[in-house]
Coordinates of C-alpha atoms and ligand atoms in Angstrom, one line a residue:
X29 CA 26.7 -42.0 10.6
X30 CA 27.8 -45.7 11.0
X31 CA 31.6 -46.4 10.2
X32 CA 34.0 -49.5 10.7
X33 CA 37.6 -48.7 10.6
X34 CA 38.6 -51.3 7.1
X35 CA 41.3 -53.4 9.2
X36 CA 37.7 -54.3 11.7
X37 CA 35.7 -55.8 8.8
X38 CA 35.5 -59.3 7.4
X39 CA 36.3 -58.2 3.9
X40 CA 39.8 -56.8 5.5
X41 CA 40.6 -60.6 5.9
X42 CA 38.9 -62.1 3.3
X43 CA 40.9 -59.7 1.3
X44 CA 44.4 -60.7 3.1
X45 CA 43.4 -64.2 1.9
X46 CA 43.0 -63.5 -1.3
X47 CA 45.9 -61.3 -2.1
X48 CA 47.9 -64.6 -0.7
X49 CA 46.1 -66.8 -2.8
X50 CA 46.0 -65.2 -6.1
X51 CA 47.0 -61.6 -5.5
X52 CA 50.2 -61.8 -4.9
X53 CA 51.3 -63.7 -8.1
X54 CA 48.5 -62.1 -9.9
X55 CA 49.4 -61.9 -14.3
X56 CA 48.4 -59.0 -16.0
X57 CA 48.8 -60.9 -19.3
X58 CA 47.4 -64.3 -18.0
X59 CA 44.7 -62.1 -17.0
X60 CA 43.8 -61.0 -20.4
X61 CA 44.5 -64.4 -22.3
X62 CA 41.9 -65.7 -20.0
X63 CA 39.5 -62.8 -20.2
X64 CA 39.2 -61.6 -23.7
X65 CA 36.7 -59.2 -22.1
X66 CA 38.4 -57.8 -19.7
X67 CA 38.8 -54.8 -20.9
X68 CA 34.9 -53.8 -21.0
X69 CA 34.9 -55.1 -17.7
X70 CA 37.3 -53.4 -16.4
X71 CA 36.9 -49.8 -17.8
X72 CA 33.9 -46.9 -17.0
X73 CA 32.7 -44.3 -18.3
X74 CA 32.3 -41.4 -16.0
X75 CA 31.4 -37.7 -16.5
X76 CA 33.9 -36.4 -19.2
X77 CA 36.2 -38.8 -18.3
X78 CA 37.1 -42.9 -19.5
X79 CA 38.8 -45.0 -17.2
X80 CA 40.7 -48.1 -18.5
X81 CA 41.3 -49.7 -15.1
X82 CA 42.1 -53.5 -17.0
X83 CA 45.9 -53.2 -16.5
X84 CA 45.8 -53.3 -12.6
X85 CA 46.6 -56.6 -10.4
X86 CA 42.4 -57.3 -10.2
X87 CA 39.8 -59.3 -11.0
X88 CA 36.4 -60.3 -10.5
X89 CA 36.8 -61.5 -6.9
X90 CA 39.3 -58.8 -5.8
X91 CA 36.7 -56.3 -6.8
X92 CA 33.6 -57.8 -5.2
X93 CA 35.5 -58.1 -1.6
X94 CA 36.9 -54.4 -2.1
X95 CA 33.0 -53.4 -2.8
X96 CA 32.5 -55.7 0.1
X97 CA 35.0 -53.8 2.2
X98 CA 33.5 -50.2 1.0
X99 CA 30.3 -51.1 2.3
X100 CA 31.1 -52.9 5.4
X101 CA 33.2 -49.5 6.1
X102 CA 30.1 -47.8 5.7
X103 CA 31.6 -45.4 2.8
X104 CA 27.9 -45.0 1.8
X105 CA 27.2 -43.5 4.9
X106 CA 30.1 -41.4 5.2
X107 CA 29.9 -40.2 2.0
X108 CA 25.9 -38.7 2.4
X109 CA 27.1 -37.0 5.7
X110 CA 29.9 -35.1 3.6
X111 CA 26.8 -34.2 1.1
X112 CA 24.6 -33.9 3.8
X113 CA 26.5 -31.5 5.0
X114 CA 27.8 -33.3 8.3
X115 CA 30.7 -31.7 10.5
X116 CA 32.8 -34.9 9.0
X117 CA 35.6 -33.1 9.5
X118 CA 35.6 -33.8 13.5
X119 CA 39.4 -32.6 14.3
X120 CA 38.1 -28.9 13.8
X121 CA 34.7 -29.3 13.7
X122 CA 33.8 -27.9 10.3
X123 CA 31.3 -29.7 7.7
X124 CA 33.1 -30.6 4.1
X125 CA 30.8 -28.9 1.2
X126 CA 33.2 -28.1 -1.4
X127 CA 30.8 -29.6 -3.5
X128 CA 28.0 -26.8 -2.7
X129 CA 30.3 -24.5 -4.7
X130 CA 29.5 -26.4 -7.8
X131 CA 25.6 -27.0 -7.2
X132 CA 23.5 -25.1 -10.0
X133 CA 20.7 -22.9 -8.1
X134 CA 18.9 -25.6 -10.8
X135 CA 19.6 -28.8 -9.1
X136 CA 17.9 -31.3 -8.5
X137 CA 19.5 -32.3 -5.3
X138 CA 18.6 -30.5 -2.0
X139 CA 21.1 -31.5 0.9
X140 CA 19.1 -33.3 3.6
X141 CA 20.4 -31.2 6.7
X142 CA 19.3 -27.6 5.6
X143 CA 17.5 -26.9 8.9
X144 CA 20.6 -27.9 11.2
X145 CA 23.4 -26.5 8.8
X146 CA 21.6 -23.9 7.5
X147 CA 23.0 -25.6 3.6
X148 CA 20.0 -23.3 2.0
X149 CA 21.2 -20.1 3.2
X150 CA 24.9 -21.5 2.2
X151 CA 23.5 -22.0 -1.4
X152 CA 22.1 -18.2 -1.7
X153 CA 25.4 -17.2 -0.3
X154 CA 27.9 -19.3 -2.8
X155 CA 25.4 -18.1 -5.6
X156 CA 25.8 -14.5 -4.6
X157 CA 29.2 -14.3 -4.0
X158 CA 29.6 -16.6 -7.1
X159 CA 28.0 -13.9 -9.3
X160 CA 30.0 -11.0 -7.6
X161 CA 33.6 -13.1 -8.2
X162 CA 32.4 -13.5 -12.0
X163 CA 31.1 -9.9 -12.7
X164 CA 34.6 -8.9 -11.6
X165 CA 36.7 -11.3 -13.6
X166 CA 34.4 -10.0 -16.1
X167 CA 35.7 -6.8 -15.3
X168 CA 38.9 -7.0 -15.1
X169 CA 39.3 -8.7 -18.8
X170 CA 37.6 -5.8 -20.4
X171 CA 40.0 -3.6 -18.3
X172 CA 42.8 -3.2 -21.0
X173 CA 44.2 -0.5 -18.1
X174 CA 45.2 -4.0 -16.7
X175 CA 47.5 -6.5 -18.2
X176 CA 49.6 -8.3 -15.2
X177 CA 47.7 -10.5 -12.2
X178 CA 49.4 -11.5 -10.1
X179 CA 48.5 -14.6 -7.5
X180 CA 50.2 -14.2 -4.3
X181 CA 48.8 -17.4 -2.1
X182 CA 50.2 -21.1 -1.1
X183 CA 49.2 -24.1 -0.9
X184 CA 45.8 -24.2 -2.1
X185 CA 45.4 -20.7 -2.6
X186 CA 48.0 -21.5 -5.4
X187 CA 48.2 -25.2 -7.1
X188 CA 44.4 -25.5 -7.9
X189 CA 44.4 -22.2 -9.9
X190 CA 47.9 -22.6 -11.3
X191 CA 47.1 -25.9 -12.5
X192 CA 43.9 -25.1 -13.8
X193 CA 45.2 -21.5 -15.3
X194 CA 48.0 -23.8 -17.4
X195 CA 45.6 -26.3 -18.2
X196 CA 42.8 -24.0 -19.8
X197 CA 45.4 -22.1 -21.8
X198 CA 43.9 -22.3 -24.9
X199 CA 40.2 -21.1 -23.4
X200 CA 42.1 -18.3 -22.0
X201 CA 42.0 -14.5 -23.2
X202 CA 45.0 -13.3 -24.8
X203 CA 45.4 -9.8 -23.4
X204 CA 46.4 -11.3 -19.5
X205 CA 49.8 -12.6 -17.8
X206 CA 49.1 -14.5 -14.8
X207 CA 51.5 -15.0 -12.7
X208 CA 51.6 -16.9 -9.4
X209 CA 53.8 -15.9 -6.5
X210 CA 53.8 -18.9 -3.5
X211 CA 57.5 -19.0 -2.7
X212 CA 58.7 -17.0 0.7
X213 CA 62.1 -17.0 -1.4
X214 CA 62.2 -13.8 -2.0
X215 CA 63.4 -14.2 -5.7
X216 CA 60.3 -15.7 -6.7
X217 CA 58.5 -12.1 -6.5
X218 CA 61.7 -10.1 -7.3
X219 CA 61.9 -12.3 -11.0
X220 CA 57.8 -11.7 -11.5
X221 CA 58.0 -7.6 -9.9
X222 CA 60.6 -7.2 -12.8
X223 CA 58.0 -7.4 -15.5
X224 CA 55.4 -5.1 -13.9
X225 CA 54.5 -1.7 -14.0
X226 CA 51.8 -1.0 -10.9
X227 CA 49.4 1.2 -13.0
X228 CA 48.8 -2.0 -15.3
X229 CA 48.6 -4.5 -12.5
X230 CA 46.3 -6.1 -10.1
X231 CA 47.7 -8.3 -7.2
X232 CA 45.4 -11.2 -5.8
X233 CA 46.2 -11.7 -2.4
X234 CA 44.8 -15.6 -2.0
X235 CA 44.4 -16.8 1.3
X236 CA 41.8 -18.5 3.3
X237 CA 42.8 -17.5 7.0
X238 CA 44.6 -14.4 5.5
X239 CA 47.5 -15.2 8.1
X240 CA 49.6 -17.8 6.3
X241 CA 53.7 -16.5 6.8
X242 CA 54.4 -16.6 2.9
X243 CA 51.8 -15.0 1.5
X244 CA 51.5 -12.3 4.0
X245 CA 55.4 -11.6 3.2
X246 CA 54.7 -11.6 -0.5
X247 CA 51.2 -9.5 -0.5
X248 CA 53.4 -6.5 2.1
X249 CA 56.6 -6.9 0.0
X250 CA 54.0 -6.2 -3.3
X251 CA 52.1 -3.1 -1.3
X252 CA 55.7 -2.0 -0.3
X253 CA 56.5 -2.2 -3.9
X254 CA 53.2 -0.6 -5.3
X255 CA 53.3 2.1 -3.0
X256 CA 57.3 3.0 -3.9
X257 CA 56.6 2.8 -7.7
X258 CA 54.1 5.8 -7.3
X259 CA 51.1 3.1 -7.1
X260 CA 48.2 4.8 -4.7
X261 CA 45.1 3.1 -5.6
X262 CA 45.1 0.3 -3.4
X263 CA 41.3 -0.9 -4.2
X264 CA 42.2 -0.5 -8.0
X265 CA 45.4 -2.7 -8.0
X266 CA 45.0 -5.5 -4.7
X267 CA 42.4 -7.5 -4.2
X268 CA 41.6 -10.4 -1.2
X269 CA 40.1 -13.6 -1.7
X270 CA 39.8 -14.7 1.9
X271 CA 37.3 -16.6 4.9
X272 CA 38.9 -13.8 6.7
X273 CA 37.7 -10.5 5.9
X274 CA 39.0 -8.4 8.1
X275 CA 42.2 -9.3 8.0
X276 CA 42.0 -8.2 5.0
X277 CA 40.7 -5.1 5.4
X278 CA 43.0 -4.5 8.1
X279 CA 45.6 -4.9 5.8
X280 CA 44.3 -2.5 3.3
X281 CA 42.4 -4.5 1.0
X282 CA 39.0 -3.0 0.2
X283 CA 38.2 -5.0 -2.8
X284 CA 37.3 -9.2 -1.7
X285 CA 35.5 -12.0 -2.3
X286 CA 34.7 -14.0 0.6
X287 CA 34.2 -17.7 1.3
X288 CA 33.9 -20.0 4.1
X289 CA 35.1 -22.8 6.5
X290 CA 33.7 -25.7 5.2
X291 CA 35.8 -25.0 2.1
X292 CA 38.9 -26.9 3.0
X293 CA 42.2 -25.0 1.5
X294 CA 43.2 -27.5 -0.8
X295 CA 39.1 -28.0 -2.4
X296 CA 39.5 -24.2 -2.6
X297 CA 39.7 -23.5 -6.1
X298 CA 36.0 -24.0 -6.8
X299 CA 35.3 -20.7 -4.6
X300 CA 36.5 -16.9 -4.7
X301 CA 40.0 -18.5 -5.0
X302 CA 39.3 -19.6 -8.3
X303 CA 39.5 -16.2 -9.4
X304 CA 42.5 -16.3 -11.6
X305 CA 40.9 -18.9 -13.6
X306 CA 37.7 -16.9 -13.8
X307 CA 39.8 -14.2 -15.3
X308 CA 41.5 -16.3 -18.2
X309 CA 38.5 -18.4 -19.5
X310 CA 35.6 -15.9 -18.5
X311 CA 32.5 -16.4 -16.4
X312 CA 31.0 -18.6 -18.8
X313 CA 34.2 -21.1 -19.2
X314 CA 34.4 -20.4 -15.0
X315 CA 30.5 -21.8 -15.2
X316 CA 31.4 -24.5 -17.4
X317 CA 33.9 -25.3 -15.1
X318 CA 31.6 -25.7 -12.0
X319 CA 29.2 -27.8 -14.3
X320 CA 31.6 -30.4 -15.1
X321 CA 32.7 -30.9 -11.5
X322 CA 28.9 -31.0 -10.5
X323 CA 28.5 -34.1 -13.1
X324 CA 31.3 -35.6 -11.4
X325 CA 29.5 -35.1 -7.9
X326 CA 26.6 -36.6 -8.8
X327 CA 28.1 -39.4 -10.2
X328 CA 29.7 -40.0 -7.0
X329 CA 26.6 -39.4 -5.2
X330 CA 24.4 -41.5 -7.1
X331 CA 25.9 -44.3 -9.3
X332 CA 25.8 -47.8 -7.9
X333 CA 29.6 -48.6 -5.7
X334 CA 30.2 -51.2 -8.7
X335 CA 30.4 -48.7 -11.4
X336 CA 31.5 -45.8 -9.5
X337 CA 34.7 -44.5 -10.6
X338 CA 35.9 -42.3 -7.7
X339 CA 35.1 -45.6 -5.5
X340 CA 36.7 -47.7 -7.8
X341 CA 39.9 -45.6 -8.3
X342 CA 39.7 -45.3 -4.2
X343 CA 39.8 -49.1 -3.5
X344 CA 41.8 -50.0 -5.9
X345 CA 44.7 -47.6 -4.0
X346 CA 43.4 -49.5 -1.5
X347 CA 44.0 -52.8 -2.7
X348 CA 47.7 -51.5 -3.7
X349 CA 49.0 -50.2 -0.9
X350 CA 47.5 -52.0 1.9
X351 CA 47.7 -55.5 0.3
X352 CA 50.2 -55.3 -2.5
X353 CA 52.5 -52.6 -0.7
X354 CA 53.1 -50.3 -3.1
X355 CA 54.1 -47.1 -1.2
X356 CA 53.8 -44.4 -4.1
X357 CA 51.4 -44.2 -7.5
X358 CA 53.9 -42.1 -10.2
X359 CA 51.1 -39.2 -12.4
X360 CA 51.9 -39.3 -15.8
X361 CA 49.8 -36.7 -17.3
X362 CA 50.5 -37.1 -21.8
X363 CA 50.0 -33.1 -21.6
X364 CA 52.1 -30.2 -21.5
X365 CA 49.0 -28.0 -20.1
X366 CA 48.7 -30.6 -17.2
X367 CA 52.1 -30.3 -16.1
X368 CA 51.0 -28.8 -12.5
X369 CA 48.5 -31.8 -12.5
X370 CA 51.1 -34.5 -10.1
X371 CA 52.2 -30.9 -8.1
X372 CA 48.4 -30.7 -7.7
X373 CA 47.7 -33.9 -7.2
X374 CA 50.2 -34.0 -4.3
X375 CA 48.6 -31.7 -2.0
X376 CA 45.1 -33.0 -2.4
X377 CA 46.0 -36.5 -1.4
X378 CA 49.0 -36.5 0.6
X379 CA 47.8 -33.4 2.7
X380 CA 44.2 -35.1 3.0
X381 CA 45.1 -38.9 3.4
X382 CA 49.1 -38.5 5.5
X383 CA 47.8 -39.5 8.5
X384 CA 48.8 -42.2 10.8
X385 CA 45.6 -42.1 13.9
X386 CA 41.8 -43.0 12.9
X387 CA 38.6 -40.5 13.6
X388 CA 39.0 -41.2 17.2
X389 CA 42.9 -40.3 17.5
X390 CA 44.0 -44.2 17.5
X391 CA 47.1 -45.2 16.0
X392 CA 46.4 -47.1 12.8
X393 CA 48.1 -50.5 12.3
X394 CA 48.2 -50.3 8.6
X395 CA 49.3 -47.8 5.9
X396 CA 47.6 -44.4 4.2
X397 CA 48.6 -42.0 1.6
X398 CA 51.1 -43.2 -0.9
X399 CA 53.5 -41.1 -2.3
X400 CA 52.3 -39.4 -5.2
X401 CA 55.4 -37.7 -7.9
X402 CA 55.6 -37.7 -11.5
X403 CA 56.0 -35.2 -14.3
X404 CA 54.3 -34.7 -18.2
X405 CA 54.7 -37.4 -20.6
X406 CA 57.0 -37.9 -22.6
X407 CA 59.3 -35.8 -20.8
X408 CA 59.2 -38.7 -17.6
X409 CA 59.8 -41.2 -20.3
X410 CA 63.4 -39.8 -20.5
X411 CA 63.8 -38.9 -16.7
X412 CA 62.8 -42.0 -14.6
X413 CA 60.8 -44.5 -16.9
X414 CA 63.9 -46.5 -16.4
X415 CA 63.3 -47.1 -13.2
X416 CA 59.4 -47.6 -13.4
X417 CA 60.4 -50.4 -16.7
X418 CA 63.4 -52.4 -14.5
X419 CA 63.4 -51.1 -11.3
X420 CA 63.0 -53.2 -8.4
X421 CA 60.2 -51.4 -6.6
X422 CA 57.0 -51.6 -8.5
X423 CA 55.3 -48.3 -8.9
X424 CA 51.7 -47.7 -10.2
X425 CA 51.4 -45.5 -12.9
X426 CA 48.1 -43.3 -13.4
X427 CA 48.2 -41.9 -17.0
X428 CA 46.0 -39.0 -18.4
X429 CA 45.4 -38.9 -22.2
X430 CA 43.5 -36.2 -24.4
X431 CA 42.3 -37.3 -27.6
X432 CA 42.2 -34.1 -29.2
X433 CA 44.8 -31.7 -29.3
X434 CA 44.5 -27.7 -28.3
X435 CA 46.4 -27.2 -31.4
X436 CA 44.9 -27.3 -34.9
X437 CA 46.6 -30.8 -36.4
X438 CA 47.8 -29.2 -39.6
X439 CA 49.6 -26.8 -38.0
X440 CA 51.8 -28.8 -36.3
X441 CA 51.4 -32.4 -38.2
X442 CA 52.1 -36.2 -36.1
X443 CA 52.7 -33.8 -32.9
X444 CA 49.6 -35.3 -31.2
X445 CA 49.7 -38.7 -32.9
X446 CA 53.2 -39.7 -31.3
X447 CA 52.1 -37.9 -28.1
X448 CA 48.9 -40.7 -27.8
X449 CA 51.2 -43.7 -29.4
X450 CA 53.6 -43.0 -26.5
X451 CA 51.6 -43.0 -23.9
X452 CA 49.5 -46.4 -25.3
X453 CA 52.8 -48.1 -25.8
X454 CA 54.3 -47.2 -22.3
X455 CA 51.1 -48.6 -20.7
X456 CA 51.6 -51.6 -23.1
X457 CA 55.2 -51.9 -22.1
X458 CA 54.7 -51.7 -18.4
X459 CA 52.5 -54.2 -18.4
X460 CA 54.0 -56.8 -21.3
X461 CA 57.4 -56.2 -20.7
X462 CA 59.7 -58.4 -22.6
X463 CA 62.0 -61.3 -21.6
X464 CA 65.6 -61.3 -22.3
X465 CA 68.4 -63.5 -21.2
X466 CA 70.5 -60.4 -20.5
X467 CA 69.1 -59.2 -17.4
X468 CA 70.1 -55.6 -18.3
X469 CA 67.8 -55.9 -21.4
X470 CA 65.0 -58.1 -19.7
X471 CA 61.7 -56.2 -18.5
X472 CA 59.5 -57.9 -16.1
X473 CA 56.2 -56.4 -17.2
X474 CA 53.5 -57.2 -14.5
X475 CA 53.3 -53.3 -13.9
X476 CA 50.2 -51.8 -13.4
X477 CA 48.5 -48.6 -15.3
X478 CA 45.4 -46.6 -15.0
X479 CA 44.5 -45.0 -18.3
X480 CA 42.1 -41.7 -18.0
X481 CA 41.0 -40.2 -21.0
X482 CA 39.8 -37.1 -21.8
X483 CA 38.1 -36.5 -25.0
X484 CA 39.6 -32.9 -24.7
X485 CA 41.1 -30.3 -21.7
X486 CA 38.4 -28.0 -21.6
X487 CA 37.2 -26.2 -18.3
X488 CA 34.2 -28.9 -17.9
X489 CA 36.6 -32.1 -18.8
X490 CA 38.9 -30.4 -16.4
X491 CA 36.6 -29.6 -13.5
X492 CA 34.9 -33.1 -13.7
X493 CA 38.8 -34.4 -13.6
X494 CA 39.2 -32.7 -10.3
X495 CA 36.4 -33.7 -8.8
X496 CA 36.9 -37.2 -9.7
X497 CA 40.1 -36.9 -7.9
X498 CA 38.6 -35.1 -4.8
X499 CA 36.1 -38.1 -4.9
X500 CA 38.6 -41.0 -5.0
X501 CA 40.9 -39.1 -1.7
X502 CA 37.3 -39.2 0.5
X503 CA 37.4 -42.7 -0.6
X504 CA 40.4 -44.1 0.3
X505 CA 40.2 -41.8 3.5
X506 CA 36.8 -42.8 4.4
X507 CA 38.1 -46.8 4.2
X508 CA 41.2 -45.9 6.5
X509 CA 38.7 -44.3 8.8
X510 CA 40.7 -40.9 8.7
X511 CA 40.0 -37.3 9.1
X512 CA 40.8 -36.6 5.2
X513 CA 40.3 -33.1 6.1
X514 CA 42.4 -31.5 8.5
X515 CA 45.9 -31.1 8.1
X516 CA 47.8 -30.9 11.6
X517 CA 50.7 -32.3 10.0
X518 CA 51.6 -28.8 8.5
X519 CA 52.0 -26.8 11.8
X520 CA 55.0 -28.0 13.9
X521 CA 57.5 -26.6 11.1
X522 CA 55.6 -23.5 11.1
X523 CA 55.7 -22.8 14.6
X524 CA 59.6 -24.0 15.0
X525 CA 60.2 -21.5 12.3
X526 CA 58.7 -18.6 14.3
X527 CA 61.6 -19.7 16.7
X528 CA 64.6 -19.8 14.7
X529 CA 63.5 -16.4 12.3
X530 CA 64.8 -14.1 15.4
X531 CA 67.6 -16.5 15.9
X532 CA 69.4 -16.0 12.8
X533 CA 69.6 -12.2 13.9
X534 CA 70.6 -12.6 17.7
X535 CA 73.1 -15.6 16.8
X536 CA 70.9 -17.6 20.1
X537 CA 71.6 -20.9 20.1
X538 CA 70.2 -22.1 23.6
X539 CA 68.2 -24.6 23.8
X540 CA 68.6 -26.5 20.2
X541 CA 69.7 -29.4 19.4
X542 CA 73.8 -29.8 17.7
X543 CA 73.0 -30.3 14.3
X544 CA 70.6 -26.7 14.4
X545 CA 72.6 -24.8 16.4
X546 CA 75.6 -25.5 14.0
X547 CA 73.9 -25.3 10.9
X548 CA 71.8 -22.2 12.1
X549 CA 75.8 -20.7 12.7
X550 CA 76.7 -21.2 9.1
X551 CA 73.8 -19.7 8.1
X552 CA 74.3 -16.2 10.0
Ligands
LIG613 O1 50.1 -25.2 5.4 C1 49.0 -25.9 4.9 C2 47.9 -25.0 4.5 O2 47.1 -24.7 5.6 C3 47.1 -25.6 3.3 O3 46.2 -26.5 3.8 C4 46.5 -24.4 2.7 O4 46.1 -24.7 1.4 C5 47.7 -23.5 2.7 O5 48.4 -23.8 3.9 C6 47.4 -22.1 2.5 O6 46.6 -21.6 3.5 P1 45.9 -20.2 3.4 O7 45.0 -20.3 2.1 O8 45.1 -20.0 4.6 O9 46.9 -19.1 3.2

């Protein structure tokens, strides 16, 4: 696989030009007095989802140097290894096929390197343990013995299907509580234990490595619990949805549904830990669910880098935060069932693209993941909108719109219709803004939006979402010339924390540094 690290290309300085030449000062609203077509330009349609991408600080020859840059990189390249099944993820030696969990027995598309990663034999596998995972969820619904589950995982064992479980709450049956339990802090799973009984509930214990310190707590403090309330049948009321098998069974857990290493944590929720969702829409909403993400894959694997929207959305963060600056993109999802979307989001870019060395362990001279953050629209609007409007750092918003409602209109009238004209005219304002003489009244406008929109949540306009997401991080990633899928970043604070648990007993102090040693004393 041939790759050039961005900052090594032509484009990269070609690029540097142009942001000083017309970047820079670039006019959102010069830009559309000029261009009365910039809008079809500028938008795509994509699998489920529209892109308005207009309001950003582009144009036509920012675009053809970033398409210049993604090919120079070699992102074509890089991104057939991932579905070639490559071991692209070099820093633990594991190939990236998240998409295989969403690739129809039916389709067309045959990865090229079944003989050396044995992808056929993966297929069967996903397929069988697909069908197992659904014939349970299917079980478990027409169980009315059950009516709590309970999701005890982190991470990605717990965003993805929380997100997704909110999301698709109007596909999902009415006779089940989910509940997720990620929090060490043991209140979390004291408040949720409160509203259980253990004969009518079944605990998901959601971990890929099955060692992770949180959810280990939480799944023996639930057993514990089980066990003390009279509960006594374990492969009933617990089951494991795990890489690691034995571990579970070790820990007790007969009932699980496996998956595998080249499903990174955080691209998990396509595999047995999508369970949760499985159980509230159903194996054929789970299906449905699969399908969408699939069109989104083969989208990304096929369409043309010019009218590509994971590629587009990729260099265009890009273009923002290695030319323009911008250090964070603010998630502004117009939907209270997408309210775990920027929590989501957070994870799957920040944990994929937070690194500061290229493929090779080299110290990159330029910047990577922004900082993703935001909250559900409108409720943003009266938290820090202030500050997106007149504040002096500018932030790129990325906005997600659903045309139709989960509700029925008439039963809750010009809900949805001021939901969709706040979110057109906070796009509009961002980027007209409006001159006044008093400073504290003037907005500078200039700010830049990216409007997706969803004709509705369902689980296919949901999964295709996702993966458009998961497309756009391998993007970016693949132009810094990062491992987008490792995440060593995670593990000093897990080992230090193995060292200070026994010291809050003993009182130890040796060997840390003042501001530890005297705050691990007022803790004691
Ligand atoms: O700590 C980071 C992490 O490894 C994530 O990447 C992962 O999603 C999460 O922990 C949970 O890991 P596991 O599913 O193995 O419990």
């Amino acid at each position: 696989m041939k790759s050039v690290r961005c900052d090594r290309t032509p484009a990269w300085g070609e690029l540097k030009t142009c942001f000083e030449v017309s970047g820079r000062h670039f006019d959102l609203r010069e830009a559309f007095s000029r261009d009365p077509r910039r809008f079809e330009a500028l938008s795509q349609e994509a699998p489920h989802v529209f892109a308005d991408l207009s309001k950003n600080l582009i144009d036509a020859n920012s675009q053809s140097l970033l398409l210049a840059l993604a090919r120079q990189c070699g992102l074509e390249a890089q991104r057939d290894a991932m579905f070639a099944g490559e071991r692209i993820n070099r820093t633990e030696n594991r190939a990236v096929m998240h998409f295989l969990l969403r690739n129809p027995p039916s389709a067309q598309y045959v990865p090229a390197q079944v003989a050396i990663n044995k992808i056929a034999d993966a297929q069967a596998e996903v397929e069988a343990t697909l069908n197992a995972m659904l014939d349970y969820a299917e079980q478990v619904r027409a169980d009315a013995g059950i009516t709590d589950i309970v999701n005890i995982g982190i991470g990605g064992s717990d965003l993805g299907p929380q997100m997704a479980v909110l999301a698709l709450g109007e596909f999902a049956t009415a006779g089940k509580r989910i509940h997720f339990v990620s929090n060490i802090d043991g209140d979390e799973l004291a408040g949720v234990l409160r509203l259980l009984k253990p004969e009518s509930t079944l605990f998901l214990v959601a971990s890929k490595t099955f060692t992770t310190t949180e959810t280990m707590t939480n799944a023996h403090s639930a057993k514990a619990w089980f066990e003390a309330q009279g509960g006594h049948d374990i492969a009933r009321h617990f089951a494991a949805l795990t890489t690691n098998v034995a571990a579970a069974n070790d820990f007790g857990i007969t009932t699980t549904f496996g998956f595998w290493d080249w499903v990174g944590g955080r691209y998990s929720l396509w595999s047995a830990i999508g369970l949760p969702i499985a159980i509230a829409i159903g194996a054929a909403g789970f299906r449905d669910f699969l399908a969408g993400a699939h069109a989104m894959d083969e989208h990304f694997r096929t369409a043309e880098l010019e009218y590509n929207l994971p590629v587009r959305l990729g260099l265009l963060d890009v273009w923002y935060r290695n030319f323009h600056g911008f250090s964070s993109r603010s998630i502004a999802p117009y939907s209270s069932a997408l309210r775990r979307w920027p929590a989501y989001l957070q994870q799957l870019e920040m944990e994929s693209n937070g690194k500061r060395v290229d493929q090779d362990g080299q110290p990159l001279p330029f910047d990577t993941s922004p900082v993703l953050w935001g909250e559900p629209g409108t409720n943003g609007q009266h938290a820090y909108f202030q500050m997106l409007h007149q504040g002096t750092s500018v932030v790129p918003v990325e906005f997600v719109a659903i045309k139709q409602a989960a509700h029925a209109p008439d039963d809750l009238p010009g809900h949805h219709g001021k939901l969709l004209a706040n979110v057109l005219a906070q796009a509009q304002a961002l980027m007209h803004g409006k001159p006044d003489a008093d400073g504290h009244r003037d907005f500078p406008g200039n700010r830049p939006s990216t409007f997706l929109l969803l004709e509705r949540l369902t689980p296919a306009s949901l999964g295709a979402l996702i993966a458009l997401q998961e497309h756009r991080v391998f993007v970016s990633g693949a132009i810094w010339g990062i491992n987008s899928f490792d995440q060593w970043g995670v593990e000093l604070g897990k080992v230090l924390a193995k060292d200070i648990e026994p010291r809050l007993q003993s009182g130890d102090i040796s060997g840390l540094d003042g501001s530890t040693a005297g705050l691990l004393q007022r803790l004691r």
